[in-house]
Short mmCIF file of C-alpha atoms (C1' of nucleotides) in Angstrom, two decimals:
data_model
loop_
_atom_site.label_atom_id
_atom_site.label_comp_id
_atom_site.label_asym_id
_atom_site.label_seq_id
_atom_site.Cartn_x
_atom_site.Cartn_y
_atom_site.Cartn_z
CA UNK R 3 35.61 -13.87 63.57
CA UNK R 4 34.00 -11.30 61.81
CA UNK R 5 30.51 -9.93 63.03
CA UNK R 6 27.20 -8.64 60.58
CA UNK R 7 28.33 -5.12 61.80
CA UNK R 8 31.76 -5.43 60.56
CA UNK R 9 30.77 -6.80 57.88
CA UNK R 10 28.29 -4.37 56.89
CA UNK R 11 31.29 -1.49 57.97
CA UNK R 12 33.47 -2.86 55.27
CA UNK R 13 30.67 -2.79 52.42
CA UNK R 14 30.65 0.71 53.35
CA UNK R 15 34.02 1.34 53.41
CA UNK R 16 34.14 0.09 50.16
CA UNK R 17 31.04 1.74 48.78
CA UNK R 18 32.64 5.09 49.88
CA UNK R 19 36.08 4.39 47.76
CA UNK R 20 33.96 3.32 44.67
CA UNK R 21 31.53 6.26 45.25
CA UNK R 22 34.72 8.57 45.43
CA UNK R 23 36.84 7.31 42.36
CA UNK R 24 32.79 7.34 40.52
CA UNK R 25 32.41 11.44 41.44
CA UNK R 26 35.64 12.23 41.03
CA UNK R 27 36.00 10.72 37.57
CA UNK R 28 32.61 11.99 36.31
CA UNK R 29 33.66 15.36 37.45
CA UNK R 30 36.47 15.51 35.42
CA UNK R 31 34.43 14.31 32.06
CA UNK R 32 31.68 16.27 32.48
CA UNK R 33 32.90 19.59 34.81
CA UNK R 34 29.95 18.94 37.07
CA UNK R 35 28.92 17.57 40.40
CA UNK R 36 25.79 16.66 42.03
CA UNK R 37 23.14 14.60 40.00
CA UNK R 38 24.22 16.03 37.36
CA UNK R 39 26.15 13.17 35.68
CA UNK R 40 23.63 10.96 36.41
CA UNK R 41 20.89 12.94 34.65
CA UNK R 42 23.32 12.63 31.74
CA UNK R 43 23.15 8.88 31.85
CA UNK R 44 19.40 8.31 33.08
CA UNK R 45 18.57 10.83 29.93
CA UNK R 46 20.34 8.13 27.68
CA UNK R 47 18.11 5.23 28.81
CA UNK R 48 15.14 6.84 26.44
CA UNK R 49 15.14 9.96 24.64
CA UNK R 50 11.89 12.51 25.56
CA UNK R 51 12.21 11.99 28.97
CA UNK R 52 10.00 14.26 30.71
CA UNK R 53 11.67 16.60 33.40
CA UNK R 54 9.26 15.50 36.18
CA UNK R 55 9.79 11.66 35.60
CA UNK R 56 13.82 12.76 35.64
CA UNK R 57 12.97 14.61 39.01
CA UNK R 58 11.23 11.26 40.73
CA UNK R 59 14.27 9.17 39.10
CA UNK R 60 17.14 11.63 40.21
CA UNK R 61 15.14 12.70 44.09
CA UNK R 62 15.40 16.16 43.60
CA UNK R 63 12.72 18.95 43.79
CA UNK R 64 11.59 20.09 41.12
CA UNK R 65 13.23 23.29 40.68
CA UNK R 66 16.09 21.66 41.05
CA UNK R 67 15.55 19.94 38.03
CA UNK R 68 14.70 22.19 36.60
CA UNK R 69 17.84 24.34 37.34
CA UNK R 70 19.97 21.11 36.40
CA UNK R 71 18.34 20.72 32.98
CA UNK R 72 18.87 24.51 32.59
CA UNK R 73 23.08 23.57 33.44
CA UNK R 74 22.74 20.43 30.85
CA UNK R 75 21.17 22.66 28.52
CA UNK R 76 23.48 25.68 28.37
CA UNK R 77 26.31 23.18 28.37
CA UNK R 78 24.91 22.52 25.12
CA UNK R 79 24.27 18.48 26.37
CA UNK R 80 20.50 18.46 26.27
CA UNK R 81 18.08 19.97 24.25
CA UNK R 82 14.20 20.58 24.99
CA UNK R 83 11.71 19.76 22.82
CA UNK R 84 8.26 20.10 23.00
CA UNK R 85 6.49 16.77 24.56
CA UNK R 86 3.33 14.71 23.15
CA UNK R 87 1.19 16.49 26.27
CA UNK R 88 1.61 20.05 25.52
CA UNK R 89 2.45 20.56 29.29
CA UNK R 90 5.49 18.31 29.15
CA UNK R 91 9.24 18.62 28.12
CA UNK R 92 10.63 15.90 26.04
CA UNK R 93 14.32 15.86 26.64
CA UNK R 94 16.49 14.63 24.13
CA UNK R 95 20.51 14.44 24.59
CA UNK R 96 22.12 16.05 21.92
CA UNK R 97 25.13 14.44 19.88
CA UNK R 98 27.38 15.99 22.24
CA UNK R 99 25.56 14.52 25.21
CA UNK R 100 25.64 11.40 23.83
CA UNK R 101 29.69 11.52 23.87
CA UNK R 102 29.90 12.83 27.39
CA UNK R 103 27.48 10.27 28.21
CA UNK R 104 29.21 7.26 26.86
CA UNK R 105 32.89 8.72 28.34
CA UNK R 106 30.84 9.38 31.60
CA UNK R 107 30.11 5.37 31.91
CA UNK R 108 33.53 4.76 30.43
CA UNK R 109 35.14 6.65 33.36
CA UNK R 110 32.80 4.71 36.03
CA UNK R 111 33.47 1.26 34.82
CA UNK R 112 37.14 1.87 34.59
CA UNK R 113 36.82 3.64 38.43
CA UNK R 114 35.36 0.70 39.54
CA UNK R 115 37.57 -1.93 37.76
CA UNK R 116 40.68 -0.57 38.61
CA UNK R 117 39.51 -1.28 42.16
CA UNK R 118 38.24 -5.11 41.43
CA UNK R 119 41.14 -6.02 39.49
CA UNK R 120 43.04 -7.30 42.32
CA UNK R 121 40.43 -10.02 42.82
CA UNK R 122 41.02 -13.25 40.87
CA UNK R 123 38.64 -14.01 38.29
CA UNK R 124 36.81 -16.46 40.11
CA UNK R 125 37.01 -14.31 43.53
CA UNK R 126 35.29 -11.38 40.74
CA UNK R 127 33.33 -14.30 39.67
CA UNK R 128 31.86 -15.12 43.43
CA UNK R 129 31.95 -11.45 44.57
CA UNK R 130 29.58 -10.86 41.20
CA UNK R 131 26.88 -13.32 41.79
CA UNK R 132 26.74 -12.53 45.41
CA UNK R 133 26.04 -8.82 44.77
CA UNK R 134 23.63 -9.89 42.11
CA UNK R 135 22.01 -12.00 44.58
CA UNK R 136 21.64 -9.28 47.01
CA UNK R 137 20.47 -6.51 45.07
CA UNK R 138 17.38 -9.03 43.46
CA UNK R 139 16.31 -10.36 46.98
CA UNK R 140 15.91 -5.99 47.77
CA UNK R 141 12.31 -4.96 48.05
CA UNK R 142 12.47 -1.77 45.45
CA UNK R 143 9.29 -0.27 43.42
CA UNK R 144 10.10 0.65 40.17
CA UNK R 145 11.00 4.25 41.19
CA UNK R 146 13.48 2.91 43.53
CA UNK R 147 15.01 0.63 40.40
CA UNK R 148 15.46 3.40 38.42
CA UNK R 149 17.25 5.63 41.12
CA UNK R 150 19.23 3.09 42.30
CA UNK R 151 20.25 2.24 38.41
CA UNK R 152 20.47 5.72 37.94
CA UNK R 153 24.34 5.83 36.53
CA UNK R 154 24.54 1.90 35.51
CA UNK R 155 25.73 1.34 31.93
CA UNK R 156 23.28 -0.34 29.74
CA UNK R 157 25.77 -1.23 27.15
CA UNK R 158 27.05 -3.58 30.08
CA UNK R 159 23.88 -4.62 32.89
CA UNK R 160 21.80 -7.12 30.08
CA UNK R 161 19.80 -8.09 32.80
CA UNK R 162 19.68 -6.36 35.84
CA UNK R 163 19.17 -8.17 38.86
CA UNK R 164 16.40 -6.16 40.67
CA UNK R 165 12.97 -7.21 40.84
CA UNK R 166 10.56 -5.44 38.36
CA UNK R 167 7.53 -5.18 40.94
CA UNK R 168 6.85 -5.63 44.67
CA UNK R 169 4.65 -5.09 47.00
CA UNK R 170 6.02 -1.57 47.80
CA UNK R 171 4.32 1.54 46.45
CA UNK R 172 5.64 3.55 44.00
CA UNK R 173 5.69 7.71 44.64
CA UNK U 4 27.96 -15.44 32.01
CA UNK U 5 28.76 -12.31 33.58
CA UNK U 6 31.46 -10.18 32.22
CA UNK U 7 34.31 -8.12 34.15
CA UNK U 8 32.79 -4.93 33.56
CA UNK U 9 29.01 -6.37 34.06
CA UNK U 10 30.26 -7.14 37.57
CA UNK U 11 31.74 -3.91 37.86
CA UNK U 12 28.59 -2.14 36.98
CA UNK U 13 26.42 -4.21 39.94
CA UNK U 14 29.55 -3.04 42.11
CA UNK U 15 28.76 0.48 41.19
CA UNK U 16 25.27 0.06 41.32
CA UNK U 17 25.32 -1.36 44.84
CA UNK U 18 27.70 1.47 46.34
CA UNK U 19 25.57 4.12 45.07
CA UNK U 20 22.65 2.69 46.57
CA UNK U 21 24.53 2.37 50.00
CA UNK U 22 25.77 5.75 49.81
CA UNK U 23 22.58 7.52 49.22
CA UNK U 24 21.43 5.67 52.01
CA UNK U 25 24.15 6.42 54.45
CA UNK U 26 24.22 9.85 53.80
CA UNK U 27 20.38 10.23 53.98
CA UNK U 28 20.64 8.83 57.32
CA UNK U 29 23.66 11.28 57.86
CA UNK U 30 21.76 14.35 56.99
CA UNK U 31 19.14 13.75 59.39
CA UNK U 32 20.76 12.90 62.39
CA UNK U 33 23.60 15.97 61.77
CA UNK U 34 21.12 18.33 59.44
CA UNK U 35 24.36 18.57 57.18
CA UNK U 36 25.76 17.14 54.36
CA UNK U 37 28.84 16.97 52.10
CA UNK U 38 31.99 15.81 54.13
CA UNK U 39 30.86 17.14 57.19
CA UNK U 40 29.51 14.12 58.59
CA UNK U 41 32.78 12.29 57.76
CA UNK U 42 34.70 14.82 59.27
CA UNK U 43 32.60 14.54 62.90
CA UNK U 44 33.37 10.99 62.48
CA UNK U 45 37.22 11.82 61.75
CA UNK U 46 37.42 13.95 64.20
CA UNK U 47 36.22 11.54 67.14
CA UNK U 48 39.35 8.99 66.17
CA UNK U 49 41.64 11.40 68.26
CA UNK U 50 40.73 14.62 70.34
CA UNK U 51 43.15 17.65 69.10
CA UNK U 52 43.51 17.04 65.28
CA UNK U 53 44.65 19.85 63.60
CA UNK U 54 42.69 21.56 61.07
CA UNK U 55 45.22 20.23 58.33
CA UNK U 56 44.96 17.31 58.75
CA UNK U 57 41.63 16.91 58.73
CA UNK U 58 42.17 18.65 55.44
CA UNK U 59 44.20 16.36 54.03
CA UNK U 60 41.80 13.19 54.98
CA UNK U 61 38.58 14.81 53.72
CA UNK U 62 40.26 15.84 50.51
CA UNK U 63 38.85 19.43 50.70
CA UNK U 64 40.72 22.86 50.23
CA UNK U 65 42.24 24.68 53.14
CA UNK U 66 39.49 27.30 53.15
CA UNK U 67 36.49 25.30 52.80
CA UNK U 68 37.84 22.87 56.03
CA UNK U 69 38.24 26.18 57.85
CA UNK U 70 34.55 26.80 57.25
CA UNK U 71 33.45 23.45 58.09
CA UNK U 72 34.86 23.52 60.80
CA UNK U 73 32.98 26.80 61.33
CA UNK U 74 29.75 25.04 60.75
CA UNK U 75 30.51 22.39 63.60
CA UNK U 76 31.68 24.96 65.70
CA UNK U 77 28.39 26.82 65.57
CA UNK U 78 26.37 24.03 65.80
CA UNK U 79 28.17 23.08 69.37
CA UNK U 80 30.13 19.69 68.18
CA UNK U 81 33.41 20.93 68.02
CA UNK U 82 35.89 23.00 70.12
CA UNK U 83 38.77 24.98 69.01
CA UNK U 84 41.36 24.80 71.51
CA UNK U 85 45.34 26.11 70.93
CA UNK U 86 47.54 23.43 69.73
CA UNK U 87 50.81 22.38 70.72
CA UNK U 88 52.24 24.60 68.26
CA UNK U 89 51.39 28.09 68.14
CA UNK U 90 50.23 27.73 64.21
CA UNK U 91 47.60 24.44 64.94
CA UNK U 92 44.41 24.57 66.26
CA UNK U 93 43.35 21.46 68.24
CA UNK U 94 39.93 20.15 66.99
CA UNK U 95 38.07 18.44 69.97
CA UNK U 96 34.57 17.14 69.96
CA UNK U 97 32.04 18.25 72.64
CA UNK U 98 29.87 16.07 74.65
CA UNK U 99 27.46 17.03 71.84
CA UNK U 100 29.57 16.44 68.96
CA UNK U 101 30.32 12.65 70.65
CA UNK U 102 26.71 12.21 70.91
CA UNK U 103 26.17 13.17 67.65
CA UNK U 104 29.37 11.08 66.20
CA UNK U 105 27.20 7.92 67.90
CA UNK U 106 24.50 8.56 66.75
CA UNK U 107 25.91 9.24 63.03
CA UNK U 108 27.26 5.79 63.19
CA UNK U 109 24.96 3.29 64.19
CA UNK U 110 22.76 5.14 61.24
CA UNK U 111 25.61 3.85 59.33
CA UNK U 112 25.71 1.20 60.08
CA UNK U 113 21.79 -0.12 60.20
CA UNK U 114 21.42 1.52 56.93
CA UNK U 115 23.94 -1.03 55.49
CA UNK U 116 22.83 -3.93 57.43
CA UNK U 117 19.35 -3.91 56.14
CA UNK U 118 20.39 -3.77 52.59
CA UNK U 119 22.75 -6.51 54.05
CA UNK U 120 20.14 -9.12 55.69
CA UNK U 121 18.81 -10.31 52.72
CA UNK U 122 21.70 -12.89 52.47
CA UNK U 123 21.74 -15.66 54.83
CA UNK U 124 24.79 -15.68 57.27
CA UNK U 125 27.05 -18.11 55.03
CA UNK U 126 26.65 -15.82 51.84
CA UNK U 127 26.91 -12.95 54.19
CA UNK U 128 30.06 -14.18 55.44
CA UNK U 129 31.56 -14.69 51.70
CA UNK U 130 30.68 -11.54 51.01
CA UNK U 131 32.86 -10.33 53.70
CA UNK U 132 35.73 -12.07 53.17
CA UNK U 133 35.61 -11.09 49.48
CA UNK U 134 35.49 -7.18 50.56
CA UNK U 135 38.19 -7.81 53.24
CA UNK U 136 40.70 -9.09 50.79
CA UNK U 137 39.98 -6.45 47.83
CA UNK U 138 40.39 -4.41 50.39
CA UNK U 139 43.34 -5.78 51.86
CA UNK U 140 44.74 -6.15 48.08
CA UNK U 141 44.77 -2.00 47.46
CA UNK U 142 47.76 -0.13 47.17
CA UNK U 143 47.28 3.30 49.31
CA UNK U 144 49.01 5.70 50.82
CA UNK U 145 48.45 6.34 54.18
CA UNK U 146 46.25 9.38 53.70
CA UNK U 147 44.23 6.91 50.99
CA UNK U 148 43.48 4.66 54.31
CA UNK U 149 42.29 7.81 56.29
CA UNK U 150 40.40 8.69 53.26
CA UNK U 151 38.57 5.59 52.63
CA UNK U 152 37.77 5.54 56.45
CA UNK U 153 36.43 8.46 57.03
CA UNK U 154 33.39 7.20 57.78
CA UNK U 155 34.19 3.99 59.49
CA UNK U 156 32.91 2.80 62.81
CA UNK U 157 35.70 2.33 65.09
CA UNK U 158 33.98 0.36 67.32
CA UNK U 159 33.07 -2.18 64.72
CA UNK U 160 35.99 -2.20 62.71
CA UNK U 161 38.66 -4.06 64.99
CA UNK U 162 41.00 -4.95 62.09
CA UNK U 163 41.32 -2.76 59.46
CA UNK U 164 41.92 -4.91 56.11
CA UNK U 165 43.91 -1.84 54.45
CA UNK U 166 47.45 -2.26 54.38
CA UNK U 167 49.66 0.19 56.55
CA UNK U 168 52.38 1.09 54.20
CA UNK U 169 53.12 0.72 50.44
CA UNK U 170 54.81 1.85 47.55
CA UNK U 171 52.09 4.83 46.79
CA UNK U 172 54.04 8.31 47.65
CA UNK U 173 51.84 10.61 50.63
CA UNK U 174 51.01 14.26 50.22
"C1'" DG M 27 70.20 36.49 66.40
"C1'" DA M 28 68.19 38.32 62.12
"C1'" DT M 29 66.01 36.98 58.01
"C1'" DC M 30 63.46 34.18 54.89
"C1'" DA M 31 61.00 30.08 53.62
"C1'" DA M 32 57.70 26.75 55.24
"C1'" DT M 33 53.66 25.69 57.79
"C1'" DA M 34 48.99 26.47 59.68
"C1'" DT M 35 45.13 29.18 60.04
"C1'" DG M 36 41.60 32.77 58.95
"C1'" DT M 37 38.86 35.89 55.40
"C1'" DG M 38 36.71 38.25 51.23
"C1'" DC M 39 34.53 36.85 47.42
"C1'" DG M 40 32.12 34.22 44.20
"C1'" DC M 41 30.06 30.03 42.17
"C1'" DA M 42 27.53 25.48 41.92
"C1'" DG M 43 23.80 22.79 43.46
"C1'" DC M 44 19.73 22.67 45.55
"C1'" DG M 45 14.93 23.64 48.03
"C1'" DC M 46 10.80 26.61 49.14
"C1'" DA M 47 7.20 29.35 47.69
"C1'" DC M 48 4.93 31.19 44.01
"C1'" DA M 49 3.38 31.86 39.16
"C1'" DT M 50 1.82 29.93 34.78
"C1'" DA M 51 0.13 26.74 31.24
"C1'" DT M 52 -2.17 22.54 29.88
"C1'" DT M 53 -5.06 18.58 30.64
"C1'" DT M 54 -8.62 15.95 32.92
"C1'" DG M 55 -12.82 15.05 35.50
"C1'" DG M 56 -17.16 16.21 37.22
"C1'" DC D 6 -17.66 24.75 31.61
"C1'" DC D 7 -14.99 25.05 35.60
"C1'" DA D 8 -12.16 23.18 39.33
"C1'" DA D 9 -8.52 20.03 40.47
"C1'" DA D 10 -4.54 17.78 38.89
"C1'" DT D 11 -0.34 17.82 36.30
"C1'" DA D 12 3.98 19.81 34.40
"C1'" DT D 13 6.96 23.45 33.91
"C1'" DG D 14 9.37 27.90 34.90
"C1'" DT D 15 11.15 31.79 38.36
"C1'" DG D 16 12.56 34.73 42.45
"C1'" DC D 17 15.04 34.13 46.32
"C1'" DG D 18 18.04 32.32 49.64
"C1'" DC D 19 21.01 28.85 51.82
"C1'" DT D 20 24.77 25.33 52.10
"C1'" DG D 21 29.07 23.60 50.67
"C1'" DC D 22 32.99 24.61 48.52
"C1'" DG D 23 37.40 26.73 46.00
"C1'" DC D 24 40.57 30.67 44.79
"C1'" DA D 25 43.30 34.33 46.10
"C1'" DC D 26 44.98 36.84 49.70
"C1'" DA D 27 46.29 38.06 54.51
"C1'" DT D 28 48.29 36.80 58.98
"C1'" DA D 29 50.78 34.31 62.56
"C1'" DT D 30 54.07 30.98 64.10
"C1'" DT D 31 57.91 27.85 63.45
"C1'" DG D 32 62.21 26.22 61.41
"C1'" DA D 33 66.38 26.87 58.65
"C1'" DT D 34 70.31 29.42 57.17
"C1'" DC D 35 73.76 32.67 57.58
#
DNA sequence: GATCAATATGTGCGCAGCGCACATATTTGG
DNA sequence: CCAAATATGTGCGCTGCGCACATATTGATC
């Protein structure tokens, strides 16, 4: 029989393979580590992104955005443009960043379904909806949507299962 | 309907919120972070692993096991003690370092379960099985199954669903 | 048994990624 | 109009890691 620990021990075995195969792959595309791939993507979800809403999304300190936006930028992947409030940074993916970006979900979906492939499609069917179930019944503010969808492919989630607002406070 | 990839994506999306969790938790209890956590937890599968080894599992380069190994060393987890051959070092965890290993795992595990508990028991259970046979369904080496384990709780995990020995060539 | 390749470890050096503390500029609120 | 809040940039240092090189021990070959 197979107890809630081991259960929960296998999700994070599993987790740990996916997160590997994710790194390791966005590595490669993009030649850097860190948050730093997912900047890329979270950047793609709305151009003039300001670099202290990035920071919340991304949980890093700010000069460590700022340092990372500095990377993106010299890597010629980002641009900054001045934002509507004159204090702000509006930060707009160039059309190179846009190409990473869209190989950089490539590489993660392909990570991920060369590991789910084994399933059957209704075992991937049933696996699916009980990972969607779990993630909407999570108690996340928005900030914790956003950071936990911080590398998810919008060309593929249509509607993401986690709930737009609870009862938690946002930060 | 959900597509392949769509379920991939919540896949993705769920290990990367695990992750950050687990190694949040990891980073308190050890005030470290990269693979050194995993390789405290390595380490406590069998007193006197060699430094290569360990290597090998965590997927790091020679010198930058050496130095993590430094880091433990100085932080009173681990021993070096002469191996049985003259070249190896034996790698043995102190009282400390087994404290620490505990402790590093049951904040494994309760940061998984409490993503976990939102499903009832049955869908829990599903979800189990489901894992346990994609799991079971992988082709790896035998240094993929050390890999994907590094962090696994030994006390939970009674049978692991990996299988011992296929096609895939070591190294 | 001497020699050379293989194995295992340690070290000098540098880089990437990040946080803390501080400085600066703009906006907002009283 | 001025102080607090907001947003960004910088100096500095630390952690985690890889590359290239050095060293020590073992095994293989003659």
């Amino acid at each position: 029989m197979e107890t809630e620990t081991g259960i929960a021990n296998l999700l994070a075995a599993l987790s740990l393979a996916v997160m590997d195969r994710i790194e390791h792959g966005a590595r490669e595309v993009v030649g850097r580590g860190g948050e730093t791939p997912a900047a890329l993507i979270v950047l793609g979800y709305g151009q003039g992104m300001t670099n202290d809403m990035l920071r919340r999304i991304l949980g890093l300190s700010h000069s460590g955005t700022v340092r990372l936006v500095d990377r993106l930028v010299s890597d010629q992947l980002v641009e900054r443009r001045p934002g509507k409030d004159g204090r702000e940074v509006a930060l707009h993916l160039t059309a190179r960043g846009t190409a990473s970006r869209k190989e950089l979900l490539a590489s993660r979906i392909s990570a991920v379904t060369s590991l789910l492939d084994v399933l059957s499609p209704t075992e991937t069917k049933r696996l699916g909806a009980l990972i969607r179930e779990l993630l909407a019944r999570q108690d996340t503010s928005e900030m914790d949507r956003f950071t936990i969808c911080r590398m998810c492919d919008d060309t593929v989630c249509t509607n993401c299962p986690l709930p737009t607002s609870k009862k938690k406070r946002d930060r």
